[in-house]
Amino acid sequence: MTASEYCKLYKKSPDTAYEQLFSSYCSYVYAVVYNKLRSTASREDIEECVSDIFADIYFNYDTTSSFDGDMKGYISTIAKRKSIDLYRKLNARNIHISDSDDETLSYINSDTDIEADSDKAEMQTILLNAVEGLGEPDSTILIQKFYYDRSSSEIAELLSMKASAVRMRCGRAMEKLKSILSKAGITA
């Protein structure tokens, strides 16, 4: 959709213009946001960020502009900036206390198994690196299926693929992942 098309639609009906813009760019914006936030945000956070991006575009786009090009660059900039802002906000919550005095150590529960927690965190890092090493779209398929609990049809819609292709790629990606992990000495 070009800027002039959007402006013409907006003058006739702002709601129709918004719906057309949303249907044209929703999956693109979701992909941008997901790629920025997949390691930090929940599915709900990502979806809320996508909604915020479209609200920002709707309320702040200058419909009197004489620009006639594709709106993808503008939308991409807004999506990246909003994603980065949310990423920073979410990471600010996760700042850990690094002071190792006695007062800080008193916060650790005596039931906490620090070694097991450390092993679990290391295993998660190895697994995530292995999944990301599979490349696209395999890594996205596995993360969407097993982390966000999405169905094959939902993933297919997100990636513009057929559900059967998603299932096939998922099976093959699982075999590749199993091979990579077994080479790293990790077995199920």
Tab-separated table of C-alpha atoms in Angstrom:
chain	number	residue	atom	x	y	z
A	1	MET	CA	0.000	0.000	0.000
A	2	THR	CA	1.388	3.373	-0.942
A	3	ALA	CA	1.085	6.494	1.160
A	4	SER	CA	-1.200	8.181	-1.355
A	5	GLU	CA	-3.533	5.152	-1.406
A	6	TYR	CA	-3.670	5.199	2.377
A	7	CYS	CA	-4.365	8.963	2.455
A	8	LYS	CA	-7.173	8.644	-0.107
A	9	LEU	CA	-8.761	5.823	1.884
A	10	TYR	CA	-8.284	7.779	5.101
A	11	LYS	CA	-10.141	10.775	3.681
A	12	LYS	CA	-13.074	8.544	2.690
A	13	SER	CA	-13.122	6.417	5.850
A	14	PRO	CA	-10.407	6.349	8.535
A	15	ASP	CA	-11.630	2.956	9.765
A	16	THR	CA	-11.419	1.384	6.309
A	17	ALA	CA	-7.955	2.851	5.800
A	18	TYR	CA	-6.814	1.425	9.124
A	19	GLU	CA	-8.277	-2.008	8.369
A	20	GLN	CA	-6.587	-2.075	4.957
A	21	LEU	CA	-3.260	-0.972	6.444
A	22	PHE	CA	-3.539	-3.584	9.201
A	23	SER	CA	-4.373	-6.425	6.816
A	24	SER	CA	-1.543	-5.424	4.469
A	25	TYR	CA	1.201	-5.136	7.077
A	26	CYS	CA	0.148	-7.163	10.129
A	27	SER	CA	2.262	-10.234	9.426
A	28	TYR	CA	5.248	-8.077	8.449
A	29	VAL	CA	5.043	-6.055	11.677
A	30	TYR	CA	4.565	-9.225	13.728
A	31	ALA	CA	7.702	-10.731	12.154
A	32	VAL	CA	9.749	-7.603	12.932
A	33	VAL	CA	8.550	-7.498	16.530
A	34	TYR	CA	8.941	-11.234	17.030
A	35	ASN	CA	12.534	-11.184	15.746
A	36	LYS	CA	13.434	-8.391	18.175
A	37	LEU	CA	11.610	-9.755	21.219
A	38	ARG	CA	11.486	-13.541	20.904
A	39	SER	CA	14.130	-14.121	23.567
A	40	THR	CA	12.655	-11.653	26.057
A	41	ALA	CA	8.920	-11.158	25.675
A	42	SER	CA	5.877	-13.357	26.051
A	43	ARG	CA	3.396	-13.929	23.238
A	44	GLU	CA	1.026	-11.432	24.839
A	45	ASP	CA	3.770	-8.784	25.063
A	46	ILE	CA	4.572	-9.264	21.375
A	47	GLU	CA	0.928	-9.015	20.347
A	48	GLU	CA	0.436	-5.918	22.505
A	49	CYS	CA	3.508	-4.327	20.914
A	50	VAL	CA	2.085	-5.020	17.444
A	51	SER	CA	-1.182	-3.352	18.477
A	52	ASP	CA	0.709	-0.367	19.868
A	53	ILE	CA	2.604	0.000	16.604
A	54	PHE	CA	-0.572	0.143	14.533
A	55	ALA	CA	-2.173	2.560	17.000
A	56	ASP	CA	0.910	4.782	16.751
A	57	ILE	CA	0.742	4.715	12.956
A	58	TYR	CA	-2.987	5.432	12.951
A	59	PHE	CA	-2.764	8.404	15.308
A	60	ASN	CA	0.527	9.919	14.149
A	61	TYR	CA	0.800	9.393	10.396
A	62	ASP	CA	0.575	12.687	8.499
A	63	THR	CA	-2.249	12.136	6.016
A	64	THR	CA	-1.595	15.521	4.415
A	65	SER	CA	1.901	14.487	3.326
A	66	SER	CA	2.754	14.560	-0.373
A	67	PHE	CA	4.863	11.404	-0.081
A	68	ASP	CA	3.708	8.807	-2.618
A	69	GLY	CA	6.017	5.848	-1.911
A	70	ASP	CA	5.451	2.562	-0.155
A	71	MET	CA	4.643	2.859	3.555
A	72	LYS	CA	6.735	-0.187	4.420
A	73	GLY	CA	9.795	1.874	5.363
A	74	TYR	CA	7.794	4.089	7.713
A	75	ILE	CA	6.031	1.113	9.266
A	76	SER	CA	9.303	-0.784	9.604
A	77	THR	CA	10.924	2.126	11.435
A	78	ILE	CA	8.033	2.439	13.874
A	79	ALA	CA	8.002	-1.348	14.449
A	80	LYS	CA	11.744	-1.534	15.115
A	81	ARG	CA	11.734	1.436	17.480
A	82	LYS	CA	8.733	0.227	19.473
A	83	SER	CA	10.252	-3.276	19.682
A	84	ILE	CA	13.562	-1.935	20.927
A	85	ASP	CA	11.793	0.248	23.496
A	86	LEU	CA	9.855	-2.758	24.801
A	87	TYR	CA	13.023	-4.874	24.815
A	88	ARG	CA	14.779	-2.274	26.966
A	89	LYS	CA	11.769	-1.996	29.261
A	90	LEU	CA	11.565	-5.755	29.768
A	91	ASN	CA	15.311	-6.094	30.336
A	92	ALA	CA	15.283	-3.275	32.885
A	93	ARG	CA	13.012	-5.444	35.030
A	94	ASN	CA	15.450	-8.335	34.855
A	95	ILE	CA	18.537	-6.556	36.162
A	96	HIS	CA	20.166	-8.783	38.739
A	97	ILE	CA	21.779	-7.703	41.982
A	98	SER	CA	25.521	-8.218	41.608
A	99	ASP	CA	26.626	-7.205	45.098
A	100	SER	CA	27.828	-10.264	46.974
A	101	ASP	CA	27.759	-9.015	50.543
A	102	ASP	CA	26.021	-10.931	53.318
A	103	GLU	CA	22.807	-8.947	52.963
A	104	THR	CA	22.430	-10.015	49.346
A	105	LEU	CA	23.209	-13.637	50.146
A	106	SER	CA	20.462	-13.635	52.756
A	107	TYR	CA	17.931	-13.236	49.909
A	108	ILE	CA	18.798	-16.681	48.575
A	109	ASN	CA	16.374	-19.232	49.914
A	110	SER	CA	18.051	-22.133	51.696
A	111	ASP	CA	15.922	-24.530	49.618
A	112	THR	CA	17.388	-23.118	46.403
A	113	ASP	CA	19.665	-25.529	44.564
A	114	ILE	CA	22.022	-23.083	42.903
A	115	GLU	CA	23.947	-25.804	41.068
A	116	ALA	CA	20.789	-27.320	39.568
A	117	ASP	CA	19.508	-23.869	38.582
A	118	SER	CA	22.836	-23.090	36.935
A	119	ASP	CA	22.821	-26.404	35.053
A	120	LYS	CA	19.265	-25.780	33.888
A	121	ALA	CA	20.144	-22.273	32.665
A	122	GLU	CA	23.197	-23.605	30.817
A	123	MET	CA	21.105	-26.365	29.206
A	124	GLN	CA	18.523	-23.808	28.093
A	125	THR	CA	21.251	-21.658	26.542
A	126	ILE	CA	22.712	-24.631	24.672
A	127	LEU	CA	19.266	-25.667	23.451
A	128	LEU	CA	18.331	-22.152	22.319
A	129	ASN	CA	21.653	-21.772	20.469
A	130	ALA	CA	21.099	-25.126	18.765
A	131	VAL	CA	17.563	-24.143	17.728
A	132	GLU	CA	18.760	-20.796	16.382
A	133	GLY	CA	21.527	-22.634	14.531
A	134	LEU	CA	18.903	-24.478	12.490
A	135	GLY	CA	18.192	-21.268	10.571
A	136	GLU	CA	14.932	-19.862	9.350
A	137	PRO	CA	12.138	-20.881	9.165
A	138	ASP	CA	12.995	-24.017	11.183
A	139	SER	CA	14.001	-22.128	14.328
A	140	THR	CA	10.850	-20.004	14.199
A	141	ILE	CA	8.679	-23.073	13.685
A	142	LEU	CA	10.169	-24.878	16.697
A	143	ILE	CA	10.000	-21.837	18.967
A	144	GLN	CA	6.412	-21.074	17.972
A	145	LYS	CA	5.362	-24.720	18.388
A	146	PHE	CA	7.091	-25.656	21.621
A	147	TYR	CA	7.586	-22.342	23.419
A	148	TYR	CA	4.473	-20.424	22.393
A	149	ASP	CA	2.357	-23.589	21.993
A	150	ARG	CA	0.994	-22.602	18.586
A	151	SER	CA	-0.647	-25.065	16.245
A	152	SER	CA	0.709	-25.878	12.794
A	153	SER	CA	-2.045	-23.859	11.164
A	154	GLU	CA	-1.267	-20.792	13.309
A	155	ILE	CA	2.424	-21.077	12.464
A	156	ALA	CA	1.599	-21.596	8.795
A	157	GLU	CA	-0.443	-18.407	8.765
A	158	LEU	CA	2.341	-16.493	10.510
A	159	LEU	CA	5.009	-17.706	8.068
A	160	SER	CA	2.820	-17.743	4.937
A	161	MET	CA	3.229	-21.492	4.510
A	162	LYS	CA	0.907	-24.471	4.349
A	163	ALA	CA	0.178	-26.309	7.600
A	164	SER	CA	1.428	-29.576	6.087
A	165	ALA	CA	4.717	-27.894	5.152
A	166	VAL	CA	5.060	-26.605	8.716
A	167	ARG	CA	4.522	-30.107	10.120
A	168	MET	CA	7.064	-31.583	7.698
A	169	ARG	CA	9.667	-28.893	8.446
A	170	CYS	CA	9.027	-29.315	12.171
A	171	GLY	CA	9.704	-33.050	11.995
A	172	ARG	CA	12.870	-32.539	9.996
A	173	ALA	CA	14.020	-29.729	12.283
A	174	MET	CA	13.505	-31.959	15.325
A	175	GLU	CA	15.696	-34.636	13.726
A	176	LYS	CA	18.412	-32.058	12.965
A	177	LEU	CA	18.164	-30.705	16.507
A	178	LYS	CA	18.418	-34.189	17.985
A	179	SER	CA	21.554	-34.800	15.922
A	180	ILE	CA	23.126	-31.479	16.934
A	181	LEU	CA	22.398	-32.085	20.619
A	182	SER	CA	23.710	-35.650	20.542
A	183	LYS	CA	26.976	-34.354	19.027
A	184	ALA	CA	27.151	-31.932	21.966
A	185	GLY	CA	26.740	-34.884	24.360
A	186	ILE	CA	23.141	-34.149	25.291
A	187	THR	CA	20.666	-37.003	25.028
A	188	ALA	CA	17.043	-37.229	26.082
